[in-house]
Tab-separated table of C-alpha atoms in Angstrom:
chain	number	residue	atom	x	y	z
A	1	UNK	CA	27.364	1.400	-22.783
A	2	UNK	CA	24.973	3.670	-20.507
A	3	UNK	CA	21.513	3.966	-21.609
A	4	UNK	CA	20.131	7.147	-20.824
A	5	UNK	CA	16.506	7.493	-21.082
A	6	UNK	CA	14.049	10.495	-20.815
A	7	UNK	CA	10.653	11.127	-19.906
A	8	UNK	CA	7.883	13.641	-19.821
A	9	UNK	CA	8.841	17.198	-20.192
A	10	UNK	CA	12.176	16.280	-20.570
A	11	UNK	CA	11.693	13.892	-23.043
A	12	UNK	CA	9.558	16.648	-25.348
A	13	UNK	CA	12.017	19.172	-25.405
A	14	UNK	CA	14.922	16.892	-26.002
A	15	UNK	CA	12.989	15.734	-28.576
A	16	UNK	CA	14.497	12.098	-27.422
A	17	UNK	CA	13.199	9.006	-25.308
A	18	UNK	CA	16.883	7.421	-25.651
A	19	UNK	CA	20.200	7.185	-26.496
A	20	UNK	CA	22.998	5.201	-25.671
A	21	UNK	CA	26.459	6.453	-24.604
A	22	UNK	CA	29.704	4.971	-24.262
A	23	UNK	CA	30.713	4.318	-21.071
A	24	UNK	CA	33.868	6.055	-20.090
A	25	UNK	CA	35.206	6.721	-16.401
A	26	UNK	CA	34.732	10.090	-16.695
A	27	UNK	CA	30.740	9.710	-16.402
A	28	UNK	CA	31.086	7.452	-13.658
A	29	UNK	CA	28.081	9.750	-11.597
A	30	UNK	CA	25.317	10.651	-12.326
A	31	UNK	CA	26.135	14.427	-11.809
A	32	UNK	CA	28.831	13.839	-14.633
A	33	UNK	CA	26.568	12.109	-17.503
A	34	UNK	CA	24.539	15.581	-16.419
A	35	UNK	CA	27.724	17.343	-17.184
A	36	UNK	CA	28.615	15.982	-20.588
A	37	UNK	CA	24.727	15.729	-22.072
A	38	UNK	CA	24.944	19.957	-20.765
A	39	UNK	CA	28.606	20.156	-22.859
A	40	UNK	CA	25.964	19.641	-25.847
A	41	UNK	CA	24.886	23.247	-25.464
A	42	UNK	CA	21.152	24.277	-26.652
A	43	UNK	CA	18.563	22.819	-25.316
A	44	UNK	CA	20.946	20.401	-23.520
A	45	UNK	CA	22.104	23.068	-21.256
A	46	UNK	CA	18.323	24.401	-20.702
A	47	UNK	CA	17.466	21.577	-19.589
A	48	UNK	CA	19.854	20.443	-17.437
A	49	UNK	CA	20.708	24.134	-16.411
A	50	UNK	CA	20.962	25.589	-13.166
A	51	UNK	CA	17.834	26.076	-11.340
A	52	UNK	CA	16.314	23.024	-13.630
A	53	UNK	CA	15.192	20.600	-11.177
A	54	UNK	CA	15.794	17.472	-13.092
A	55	UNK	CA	15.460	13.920	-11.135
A	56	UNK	CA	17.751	11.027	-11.827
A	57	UNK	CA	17.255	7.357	-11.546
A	58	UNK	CA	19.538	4.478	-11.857
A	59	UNK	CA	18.099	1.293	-12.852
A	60	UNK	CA	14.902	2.284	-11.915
A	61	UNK	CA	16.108	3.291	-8.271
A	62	UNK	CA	15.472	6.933	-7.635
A	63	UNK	CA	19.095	8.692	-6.503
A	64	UNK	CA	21.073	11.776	-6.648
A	65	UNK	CA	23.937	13.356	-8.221
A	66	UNK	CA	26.459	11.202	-6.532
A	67	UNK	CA	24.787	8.173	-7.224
A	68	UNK	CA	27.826	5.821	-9.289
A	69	UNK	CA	27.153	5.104	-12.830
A	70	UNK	CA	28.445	1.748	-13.947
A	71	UNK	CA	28.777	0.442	-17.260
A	72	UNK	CA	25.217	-1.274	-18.452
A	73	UNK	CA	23.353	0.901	-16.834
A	74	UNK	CA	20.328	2.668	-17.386
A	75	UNK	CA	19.913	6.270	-16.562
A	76	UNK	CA	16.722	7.992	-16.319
A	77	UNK	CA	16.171	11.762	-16.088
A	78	UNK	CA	12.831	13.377	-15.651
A	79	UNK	CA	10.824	16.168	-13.824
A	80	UNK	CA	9.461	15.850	-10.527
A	81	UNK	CA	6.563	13.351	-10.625
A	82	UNK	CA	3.031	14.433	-10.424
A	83	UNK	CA	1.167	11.391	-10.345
A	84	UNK	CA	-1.938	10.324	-8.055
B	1	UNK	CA	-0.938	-10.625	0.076
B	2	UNK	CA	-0.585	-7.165	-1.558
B	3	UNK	CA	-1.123	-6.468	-5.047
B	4	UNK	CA	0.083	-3.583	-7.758
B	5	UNK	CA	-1.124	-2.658	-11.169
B	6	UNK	CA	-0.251	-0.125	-13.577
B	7	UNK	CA	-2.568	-0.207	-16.202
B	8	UNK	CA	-4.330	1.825	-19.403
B	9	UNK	CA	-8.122	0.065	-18.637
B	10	UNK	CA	-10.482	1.381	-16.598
B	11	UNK	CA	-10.311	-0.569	-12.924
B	12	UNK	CA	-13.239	-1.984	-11.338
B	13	UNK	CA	-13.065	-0.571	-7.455
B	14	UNK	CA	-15.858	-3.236	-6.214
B	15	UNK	CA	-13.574	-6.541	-7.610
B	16	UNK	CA	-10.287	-4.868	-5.925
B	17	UNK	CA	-12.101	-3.912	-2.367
B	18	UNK	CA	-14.196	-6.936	-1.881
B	19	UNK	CA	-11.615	-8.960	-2.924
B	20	UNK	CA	-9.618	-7.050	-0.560
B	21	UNK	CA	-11.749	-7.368	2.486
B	22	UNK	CA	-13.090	-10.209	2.005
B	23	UNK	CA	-9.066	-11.867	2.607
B	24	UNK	CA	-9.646	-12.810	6.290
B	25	UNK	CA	-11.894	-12.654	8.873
B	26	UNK	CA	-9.432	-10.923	11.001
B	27	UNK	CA	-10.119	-7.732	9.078
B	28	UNK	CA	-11.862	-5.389	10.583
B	29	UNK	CA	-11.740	-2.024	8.833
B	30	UNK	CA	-10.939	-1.507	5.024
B	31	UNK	CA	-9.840	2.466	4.431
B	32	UNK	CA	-9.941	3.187	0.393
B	33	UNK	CA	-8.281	6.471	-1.543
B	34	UNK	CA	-9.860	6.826	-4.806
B	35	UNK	CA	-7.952	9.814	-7.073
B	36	UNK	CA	-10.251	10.943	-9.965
B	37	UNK	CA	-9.368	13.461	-12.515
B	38	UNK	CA	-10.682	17.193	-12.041
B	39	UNK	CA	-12.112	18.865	-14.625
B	40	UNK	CA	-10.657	22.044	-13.343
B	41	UNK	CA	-6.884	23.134	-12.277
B	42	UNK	CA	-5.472	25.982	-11.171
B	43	UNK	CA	-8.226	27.727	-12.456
B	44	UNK	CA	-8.424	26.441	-16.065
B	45	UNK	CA	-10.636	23.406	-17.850
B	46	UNK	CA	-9.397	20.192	-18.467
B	47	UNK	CA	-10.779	18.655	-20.914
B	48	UNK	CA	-8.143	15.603	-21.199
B	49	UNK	CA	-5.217	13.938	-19.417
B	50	UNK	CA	-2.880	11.858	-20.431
B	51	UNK	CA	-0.821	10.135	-17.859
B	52	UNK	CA	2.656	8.681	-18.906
B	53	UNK	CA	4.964	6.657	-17.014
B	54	UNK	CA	8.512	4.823	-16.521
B	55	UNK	CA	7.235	1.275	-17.234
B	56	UNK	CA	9.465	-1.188	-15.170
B	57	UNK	CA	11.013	1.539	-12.455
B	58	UNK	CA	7.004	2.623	-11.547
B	59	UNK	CA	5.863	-0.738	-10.090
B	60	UNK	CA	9.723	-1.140	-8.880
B	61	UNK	CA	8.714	2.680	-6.637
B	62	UNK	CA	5.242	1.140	-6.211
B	63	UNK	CA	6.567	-2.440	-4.736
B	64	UNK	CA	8.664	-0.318	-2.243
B	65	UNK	CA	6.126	1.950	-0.761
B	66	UNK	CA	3.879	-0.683	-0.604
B	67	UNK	CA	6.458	-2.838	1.469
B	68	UNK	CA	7.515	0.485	3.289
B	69	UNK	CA	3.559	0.630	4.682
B	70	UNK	CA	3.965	-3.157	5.225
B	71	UNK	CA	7.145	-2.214	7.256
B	72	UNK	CA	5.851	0.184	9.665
B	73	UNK	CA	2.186	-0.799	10.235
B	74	UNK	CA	-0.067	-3.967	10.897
B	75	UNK	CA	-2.012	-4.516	7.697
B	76	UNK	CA	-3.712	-7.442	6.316
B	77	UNK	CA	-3.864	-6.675	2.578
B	78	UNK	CA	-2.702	-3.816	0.290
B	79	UNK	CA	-3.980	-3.301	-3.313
B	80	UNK	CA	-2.723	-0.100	-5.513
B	81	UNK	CA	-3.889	0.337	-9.109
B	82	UNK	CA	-2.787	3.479	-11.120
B	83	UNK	CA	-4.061	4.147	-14.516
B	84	UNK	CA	-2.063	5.706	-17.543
B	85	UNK	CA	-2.807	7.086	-20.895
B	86	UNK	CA	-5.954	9.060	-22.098
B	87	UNK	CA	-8.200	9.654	-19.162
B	88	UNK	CA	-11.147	11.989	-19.212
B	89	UNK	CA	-12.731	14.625	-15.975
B	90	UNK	CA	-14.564	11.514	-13.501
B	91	UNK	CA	-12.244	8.939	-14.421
B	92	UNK	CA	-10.576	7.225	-11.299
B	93	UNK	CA	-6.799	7.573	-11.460
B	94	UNK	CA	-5.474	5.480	-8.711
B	95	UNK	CA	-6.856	3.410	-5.935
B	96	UNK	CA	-5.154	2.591	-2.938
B	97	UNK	CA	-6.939	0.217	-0.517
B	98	UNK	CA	-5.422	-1.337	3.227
B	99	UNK	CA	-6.973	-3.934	4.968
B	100	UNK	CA	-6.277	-4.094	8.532
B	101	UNK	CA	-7.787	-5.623	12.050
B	102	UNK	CA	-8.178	-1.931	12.932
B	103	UNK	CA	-8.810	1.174	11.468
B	104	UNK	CA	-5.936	3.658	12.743
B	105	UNK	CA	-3.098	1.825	11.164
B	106	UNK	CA	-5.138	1.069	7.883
B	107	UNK	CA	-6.167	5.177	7.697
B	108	UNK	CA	-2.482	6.116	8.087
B	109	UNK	CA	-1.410	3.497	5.804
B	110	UNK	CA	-3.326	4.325	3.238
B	111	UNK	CA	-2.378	7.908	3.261
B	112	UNK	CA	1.346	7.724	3.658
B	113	UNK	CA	1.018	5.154	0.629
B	114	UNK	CA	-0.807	7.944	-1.600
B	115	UNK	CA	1.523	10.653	-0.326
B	116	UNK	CA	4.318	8.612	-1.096
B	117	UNK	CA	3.278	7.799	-4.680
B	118	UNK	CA	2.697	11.135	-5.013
B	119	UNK	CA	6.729	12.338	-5.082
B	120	UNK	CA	8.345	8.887	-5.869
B	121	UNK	CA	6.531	6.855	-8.283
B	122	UNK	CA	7.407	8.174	-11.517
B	123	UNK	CA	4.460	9.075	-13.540
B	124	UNK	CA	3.903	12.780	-14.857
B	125	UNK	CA	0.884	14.696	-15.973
B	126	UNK	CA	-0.113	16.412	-19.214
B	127	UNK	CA	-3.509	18.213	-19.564
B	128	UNK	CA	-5.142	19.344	-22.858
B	129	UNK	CA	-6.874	22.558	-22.084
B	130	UNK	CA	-8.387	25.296	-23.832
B	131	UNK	CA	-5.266	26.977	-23.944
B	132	UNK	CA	-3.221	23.904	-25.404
B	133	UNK	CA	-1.471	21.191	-23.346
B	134	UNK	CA	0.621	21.690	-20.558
B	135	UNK	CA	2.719	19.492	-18.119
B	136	UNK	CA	1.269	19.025	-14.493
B	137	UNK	CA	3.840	21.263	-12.232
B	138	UNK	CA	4.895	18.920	-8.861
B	139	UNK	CA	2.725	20.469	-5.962
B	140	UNK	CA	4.974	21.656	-2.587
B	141	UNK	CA	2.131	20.694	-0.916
B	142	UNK	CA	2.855	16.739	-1.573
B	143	UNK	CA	6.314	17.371	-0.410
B	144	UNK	CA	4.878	18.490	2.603
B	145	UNK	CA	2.451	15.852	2.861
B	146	UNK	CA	5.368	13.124	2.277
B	147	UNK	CA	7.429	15.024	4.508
B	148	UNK	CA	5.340	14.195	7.977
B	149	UNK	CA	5.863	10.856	7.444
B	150	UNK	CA	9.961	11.105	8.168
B	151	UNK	CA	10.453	10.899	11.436
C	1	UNK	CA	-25.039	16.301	-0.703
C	2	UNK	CA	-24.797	14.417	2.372
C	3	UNK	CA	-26.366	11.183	3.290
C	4	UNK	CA	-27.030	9.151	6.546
C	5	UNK	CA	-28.876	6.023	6.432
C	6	UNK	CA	-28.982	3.500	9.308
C	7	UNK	CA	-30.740	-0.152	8.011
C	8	UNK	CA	-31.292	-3.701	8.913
C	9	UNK	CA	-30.185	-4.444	5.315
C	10	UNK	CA	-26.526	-5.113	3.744
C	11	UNK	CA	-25.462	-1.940	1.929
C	12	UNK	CA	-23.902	-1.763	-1.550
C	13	UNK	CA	-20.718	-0.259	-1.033
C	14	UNK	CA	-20.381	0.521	-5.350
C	15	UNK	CA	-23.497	2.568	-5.787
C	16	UNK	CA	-22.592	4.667	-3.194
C	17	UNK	CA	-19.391	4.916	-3.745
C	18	UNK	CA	-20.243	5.734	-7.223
C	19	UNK	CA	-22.886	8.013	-6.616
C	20	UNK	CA	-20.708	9.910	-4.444
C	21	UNK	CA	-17.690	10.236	-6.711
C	22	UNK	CA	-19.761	10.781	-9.416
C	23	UNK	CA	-21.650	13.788	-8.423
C	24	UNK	CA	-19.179	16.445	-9.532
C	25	UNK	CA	-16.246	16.573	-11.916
C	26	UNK	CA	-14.649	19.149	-9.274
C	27	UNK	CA	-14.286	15.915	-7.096
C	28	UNK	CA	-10.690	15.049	-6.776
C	29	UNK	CA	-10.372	12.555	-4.094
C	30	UNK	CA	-12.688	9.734	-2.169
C	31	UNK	CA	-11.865	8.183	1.253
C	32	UNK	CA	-13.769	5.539	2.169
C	33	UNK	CA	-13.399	3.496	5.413
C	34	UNK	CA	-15.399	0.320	5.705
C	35	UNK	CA	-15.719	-1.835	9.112
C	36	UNK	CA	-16.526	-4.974	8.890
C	37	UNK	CA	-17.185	-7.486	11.457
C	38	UNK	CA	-14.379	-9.835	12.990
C	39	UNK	CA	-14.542	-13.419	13.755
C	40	UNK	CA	-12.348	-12.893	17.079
C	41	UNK	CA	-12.540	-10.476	19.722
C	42	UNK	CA	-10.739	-10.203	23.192
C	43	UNK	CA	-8.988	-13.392	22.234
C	44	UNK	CA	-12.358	-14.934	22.083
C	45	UNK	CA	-14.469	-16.852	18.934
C	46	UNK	CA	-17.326	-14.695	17.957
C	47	UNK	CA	-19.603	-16.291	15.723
C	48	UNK	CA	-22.700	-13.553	15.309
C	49	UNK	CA	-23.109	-10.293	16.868
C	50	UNK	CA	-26.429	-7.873	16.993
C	51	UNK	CA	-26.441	-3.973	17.131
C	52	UNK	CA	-28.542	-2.448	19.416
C	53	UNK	CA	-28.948	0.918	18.599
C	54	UNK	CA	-31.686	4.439	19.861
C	55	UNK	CA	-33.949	5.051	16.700
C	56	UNK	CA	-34.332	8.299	16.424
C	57	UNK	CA	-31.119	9.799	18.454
C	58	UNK	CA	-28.885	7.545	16.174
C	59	UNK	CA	-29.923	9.811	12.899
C	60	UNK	CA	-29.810	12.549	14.846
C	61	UNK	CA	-26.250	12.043	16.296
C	62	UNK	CA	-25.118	11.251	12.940
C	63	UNK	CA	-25.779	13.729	11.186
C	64	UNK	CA	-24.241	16.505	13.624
C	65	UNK	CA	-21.285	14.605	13.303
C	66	UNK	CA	-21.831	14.756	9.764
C	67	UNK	CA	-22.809	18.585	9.905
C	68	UNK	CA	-19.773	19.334	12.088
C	69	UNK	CA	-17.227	17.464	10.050
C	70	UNK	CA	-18.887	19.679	6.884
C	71	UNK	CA	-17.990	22.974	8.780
C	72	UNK	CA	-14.307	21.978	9.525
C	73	UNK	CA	-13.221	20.970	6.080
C	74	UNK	CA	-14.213	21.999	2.707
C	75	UNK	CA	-16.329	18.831	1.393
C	76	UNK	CA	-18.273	18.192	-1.497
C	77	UNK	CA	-20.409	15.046	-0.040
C	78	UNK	CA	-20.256	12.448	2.489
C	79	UNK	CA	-21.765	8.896	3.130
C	80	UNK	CA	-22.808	7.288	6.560
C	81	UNK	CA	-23.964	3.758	6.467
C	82	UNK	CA	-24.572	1.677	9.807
C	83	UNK	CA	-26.020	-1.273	10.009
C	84	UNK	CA	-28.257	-2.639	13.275
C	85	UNK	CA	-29.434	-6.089	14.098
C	86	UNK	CA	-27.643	-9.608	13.615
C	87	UNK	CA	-24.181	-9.626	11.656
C	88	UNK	CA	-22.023	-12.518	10.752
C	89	UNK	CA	-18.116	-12.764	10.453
C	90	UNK	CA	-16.900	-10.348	7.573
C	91	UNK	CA	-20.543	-9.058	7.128
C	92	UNK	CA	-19.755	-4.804	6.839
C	93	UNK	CA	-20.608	-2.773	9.567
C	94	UNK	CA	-20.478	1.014	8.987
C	95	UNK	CA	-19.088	2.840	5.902
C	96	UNK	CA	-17.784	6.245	5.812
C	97	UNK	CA	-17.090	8.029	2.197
C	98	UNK	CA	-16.045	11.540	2.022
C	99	UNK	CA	-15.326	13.430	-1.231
C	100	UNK	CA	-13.624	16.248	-1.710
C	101	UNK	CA	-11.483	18.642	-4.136
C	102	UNK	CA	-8.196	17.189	-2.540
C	103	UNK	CA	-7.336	14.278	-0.634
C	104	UNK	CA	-5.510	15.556	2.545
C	105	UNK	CA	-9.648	16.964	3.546
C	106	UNK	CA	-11.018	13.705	2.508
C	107	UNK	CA	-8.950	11.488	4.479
C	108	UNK	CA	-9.156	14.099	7.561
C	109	UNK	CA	-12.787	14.206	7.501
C	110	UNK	CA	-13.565	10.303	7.086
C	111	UNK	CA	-11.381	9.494	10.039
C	112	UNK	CA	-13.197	12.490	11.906
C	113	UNK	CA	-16.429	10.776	11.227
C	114	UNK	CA	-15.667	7.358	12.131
C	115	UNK	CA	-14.046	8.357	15.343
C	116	UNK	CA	-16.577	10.303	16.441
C	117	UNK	CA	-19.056	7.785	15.399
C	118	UNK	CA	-17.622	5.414	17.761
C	119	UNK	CA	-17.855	7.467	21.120
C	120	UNK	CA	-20.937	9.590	20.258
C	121	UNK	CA	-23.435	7.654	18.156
C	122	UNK	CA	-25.637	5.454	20.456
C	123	UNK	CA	-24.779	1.891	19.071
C	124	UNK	CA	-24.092	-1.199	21.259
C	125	UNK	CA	-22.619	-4.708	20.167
C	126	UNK	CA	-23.229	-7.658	21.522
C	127	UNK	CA	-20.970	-10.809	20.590
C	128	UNK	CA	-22.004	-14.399	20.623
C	129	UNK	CA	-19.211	-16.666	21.811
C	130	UNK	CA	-18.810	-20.185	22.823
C	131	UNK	CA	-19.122	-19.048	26.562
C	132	UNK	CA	-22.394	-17.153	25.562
C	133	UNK	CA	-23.135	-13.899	24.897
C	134	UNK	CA	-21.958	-10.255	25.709
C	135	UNK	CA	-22.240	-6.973	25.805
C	136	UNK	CA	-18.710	-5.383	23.855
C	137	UNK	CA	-17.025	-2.836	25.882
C	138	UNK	CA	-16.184	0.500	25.079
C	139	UNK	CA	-12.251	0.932	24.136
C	140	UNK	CA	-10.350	3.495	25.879
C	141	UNK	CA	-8.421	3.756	22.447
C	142	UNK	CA	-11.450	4.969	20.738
C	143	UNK	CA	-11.551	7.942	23.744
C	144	UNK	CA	-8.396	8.753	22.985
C	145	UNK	CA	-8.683	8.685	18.844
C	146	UNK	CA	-11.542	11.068	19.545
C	147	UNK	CA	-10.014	13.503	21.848
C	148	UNK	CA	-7.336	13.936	19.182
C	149	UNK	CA	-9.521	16.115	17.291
C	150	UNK	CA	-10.203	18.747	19.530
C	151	UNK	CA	-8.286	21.311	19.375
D	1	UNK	CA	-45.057	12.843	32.259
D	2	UNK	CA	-40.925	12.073	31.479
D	3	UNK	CA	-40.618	9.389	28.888
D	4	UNK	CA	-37.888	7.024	30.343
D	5	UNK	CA	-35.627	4.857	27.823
D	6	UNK	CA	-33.296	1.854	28.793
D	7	UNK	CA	-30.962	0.894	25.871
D	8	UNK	CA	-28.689	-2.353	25.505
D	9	UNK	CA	-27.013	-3.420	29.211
D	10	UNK	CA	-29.368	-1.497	30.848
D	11	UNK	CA	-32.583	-2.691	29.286
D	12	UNK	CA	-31.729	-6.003	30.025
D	13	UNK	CA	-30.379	-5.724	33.071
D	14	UNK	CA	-33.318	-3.586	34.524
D	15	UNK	CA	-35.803	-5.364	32.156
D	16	UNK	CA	-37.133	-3.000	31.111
D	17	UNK	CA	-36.865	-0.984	27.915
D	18	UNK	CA	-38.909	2.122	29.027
D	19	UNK	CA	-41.418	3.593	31.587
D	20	UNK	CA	-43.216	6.723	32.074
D	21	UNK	CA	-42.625	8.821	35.175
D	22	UNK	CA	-44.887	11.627	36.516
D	23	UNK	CA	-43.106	14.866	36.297
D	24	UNK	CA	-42.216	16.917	39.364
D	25	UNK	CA	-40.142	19.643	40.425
D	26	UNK	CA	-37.828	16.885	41.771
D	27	UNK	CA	-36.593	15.892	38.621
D	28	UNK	CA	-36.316	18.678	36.815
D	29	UNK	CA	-32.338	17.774	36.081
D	30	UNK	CA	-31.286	13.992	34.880
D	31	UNK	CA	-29.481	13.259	37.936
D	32	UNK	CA	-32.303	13.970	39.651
D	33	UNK	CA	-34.493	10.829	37.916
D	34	UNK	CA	-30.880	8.749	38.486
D	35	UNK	CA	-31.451	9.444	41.823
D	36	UNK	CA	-35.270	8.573	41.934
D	37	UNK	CA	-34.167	5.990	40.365
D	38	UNK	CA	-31.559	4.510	42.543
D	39	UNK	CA	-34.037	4.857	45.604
D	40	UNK	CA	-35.757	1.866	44.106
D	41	UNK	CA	-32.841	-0.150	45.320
D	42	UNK	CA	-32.009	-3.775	44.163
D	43	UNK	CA	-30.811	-3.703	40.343
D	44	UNK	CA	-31.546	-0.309	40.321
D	45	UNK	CA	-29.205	0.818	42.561
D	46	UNK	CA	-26.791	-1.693	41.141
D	47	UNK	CA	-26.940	-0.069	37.580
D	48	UNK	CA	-27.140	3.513	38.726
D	49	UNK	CA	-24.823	2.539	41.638
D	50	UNK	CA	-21.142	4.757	42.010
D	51	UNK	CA	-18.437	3.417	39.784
D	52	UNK	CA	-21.297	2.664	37.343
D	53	UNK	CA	-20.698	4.697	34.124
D	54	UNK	CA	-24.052	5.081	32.802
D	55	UNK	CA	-24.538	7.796	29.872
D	56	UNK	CA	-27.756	10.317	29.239
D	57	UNK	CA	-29.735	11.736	26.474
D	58	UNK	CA	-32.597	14.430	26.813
D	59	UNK	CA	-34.436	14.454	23.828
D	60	UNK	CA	-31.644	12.470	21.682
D	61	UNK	CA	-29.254	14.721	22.237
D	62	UNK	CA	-26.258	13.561	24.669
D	63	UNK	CA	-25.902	15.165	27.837
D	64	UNK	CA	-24.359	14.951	31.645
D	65	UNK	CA	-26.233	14.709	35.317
D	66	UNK	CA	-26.807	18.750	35.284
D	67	UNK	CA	-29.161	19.053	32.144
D	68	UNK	CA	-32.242	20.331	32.792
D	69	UNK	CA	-35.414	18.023	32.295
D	70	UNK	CA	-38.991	19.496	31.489
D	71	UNK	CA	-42.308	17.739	31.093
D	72	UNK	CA	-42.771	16.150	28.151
D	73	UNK	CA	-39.033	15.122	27.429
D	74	UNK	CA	-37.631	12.175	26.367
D	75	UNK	CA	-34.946	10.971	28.833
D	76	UNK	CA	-32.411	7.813	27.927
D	77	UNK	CA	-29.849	6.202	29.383
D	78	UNK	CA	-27.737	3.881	28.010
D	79	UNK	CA	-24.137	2.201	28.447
D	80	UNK	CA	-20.894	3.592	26.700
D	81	UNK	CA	-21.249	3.249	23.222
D	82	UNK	CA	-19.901	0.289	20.821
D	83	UNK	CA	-20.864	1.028	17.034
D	84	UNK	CA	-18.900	1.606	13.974
């Protein structure tokens, strides 16, 4: 199981905080969990479009597309940050 | 030595400094950032903010700036306090305060720890104006600002 | 808007600091830089220490720092606070608070004033130590953080 | 008449916090009164001696050796400065 959680913007338009996915080596990045929550179509793909800037964390650490997703993990995705 | 908060209540900035400064003799120059919330952005009022955040990763991003600053100066103290929730046009958002035997490395610390916070610790932005709410867009100018600090 | 006060008495670092941030909602950011006397100097014990300092000139030379500092950045009020006479260990020195719309001006403008303060406002330390007093020397360091602001 | 000020080293040293001089075509630049000064010899000489670095004010403004000096001004001089 991933958890995948989502904040701010992201979380408003996905009209979602959470969900939890099955962990399968196929979503073994973070690019590809990007990849199969854009499969959804819709919003999905809006928001994880191209030209979206979208940030991704892995247990809390900020990281990139590459970053490895393991099962148990939590996956965050959210707009740039604009705190301060 | 160096303490973090994330909190909804109000902070009280004379506790955290002289509590702060008041850590060593040694000290010998105290530099405080104090963010308050603008009643006014890109051009429109503000009548409201509300400030969320990614409870548990935040102070995680906070703790490593903070130890980051630790890293590459000589400070004697580091206190960082960020608000969330509600906040109204005068309320202070964050404080970040550096104690240090002198004041260069406690000026530049305190800065790179603000423009750090500004593009890695994860809280986001939503103002209630006239118009209706809207998210905060990230500012290029904090990437530039966090982007003088790579060397 | 701006204020320069040079006193025998301790200062209260939360009414101005509070009067200052408070005086518009356009105020985004507040940089404050506090110095506070050391217990160690040189290597050496230092146990009280009195400022000297030119009645008169010291306003004077204050506020054109002050002044010039207004003219370079886009402010919206500053602070000066220096005490003269006897100090103890910890006992504040000078404080510096600059508000502004955003922070990259405030921080700028305090650390102008401060450094500027220390190689053009006519002050003068002397340190009690176990060997007796003495007059503190000027730092070449505090030359050099000045002449990084002209341009 | 020049009103003469001696702050922190220098007041002690000369003992003497400040004097009044009579004003003459002599002195009409600072480094002129150093000079008058330094002909008194003794601790005089010592302070205002060469390698000394002594600073000025004319009127409570800051200044070097080539400012002009009028009747009536204020004239200070004082060690390298030490606040903040």
């Amino acid at each position: 199981m991933i958890n995948v959680l989502f904040f701010a913007r992201l979380r408003e338009e996905l009209k979602t905080a959470s969900e939890t996915l099955d962990y399968a080596p196929e979503i073994a990045t973070v690019g590809a969990v990007v990849a199969l929550l854009r499969l959804r179509g819709g919003v999905w793909q809006d928001v994880f479009g191209d030209g979206q800037t979208v940030l991704a964390a892995v247990n809390q650490e900020m990281c990139d597309m590459d970053a490895p997703v393991s099962d148990g993990d939590e996956v965050a995705f959210f707009p740039p940050v604009t705190g301060g | 030595m160096n303490q973090i908060k994330v909190q909804k209540e109000p902070f009280d900035m004379t506790t955290i400094q002289e509590e702060l400064r008041l850590a060593s003799p040694g000290i010998g120059a105290v530099v405080t950032f104090v963010g308050q919330m603008r009643d006014i952005n890109e051009g429109d009022t503000v009548s409201t903010m509300t400030l969320e955040h990614y409870p548990g990763m935040t102070e995680r991003a906070l703790q490593a700036i903070v130890d980051e600053a630790d890293e590459r100066w000589d400070l004697m103290g580091i206190r960082v306090v960020h608000r969330v929730g509600p906040l109204q046009p005068l309320d202070p958002i964050v404080l970040v305060a550096v104690a240090s035997a002198h004041r260069g490395e406690a000026f530049q610390a305190c800065e790179f720890i603000i423009d750090y916070l500004k593009t890695r610790a994860p809280f986001w932005k939503k103002e209630q104006t006239p118009d209706g709410e809207r998210w905060v867009d990230a500012r290029h100018s904090d990437d530039q600002a966090e982007s003088r600090w790579k060397q």
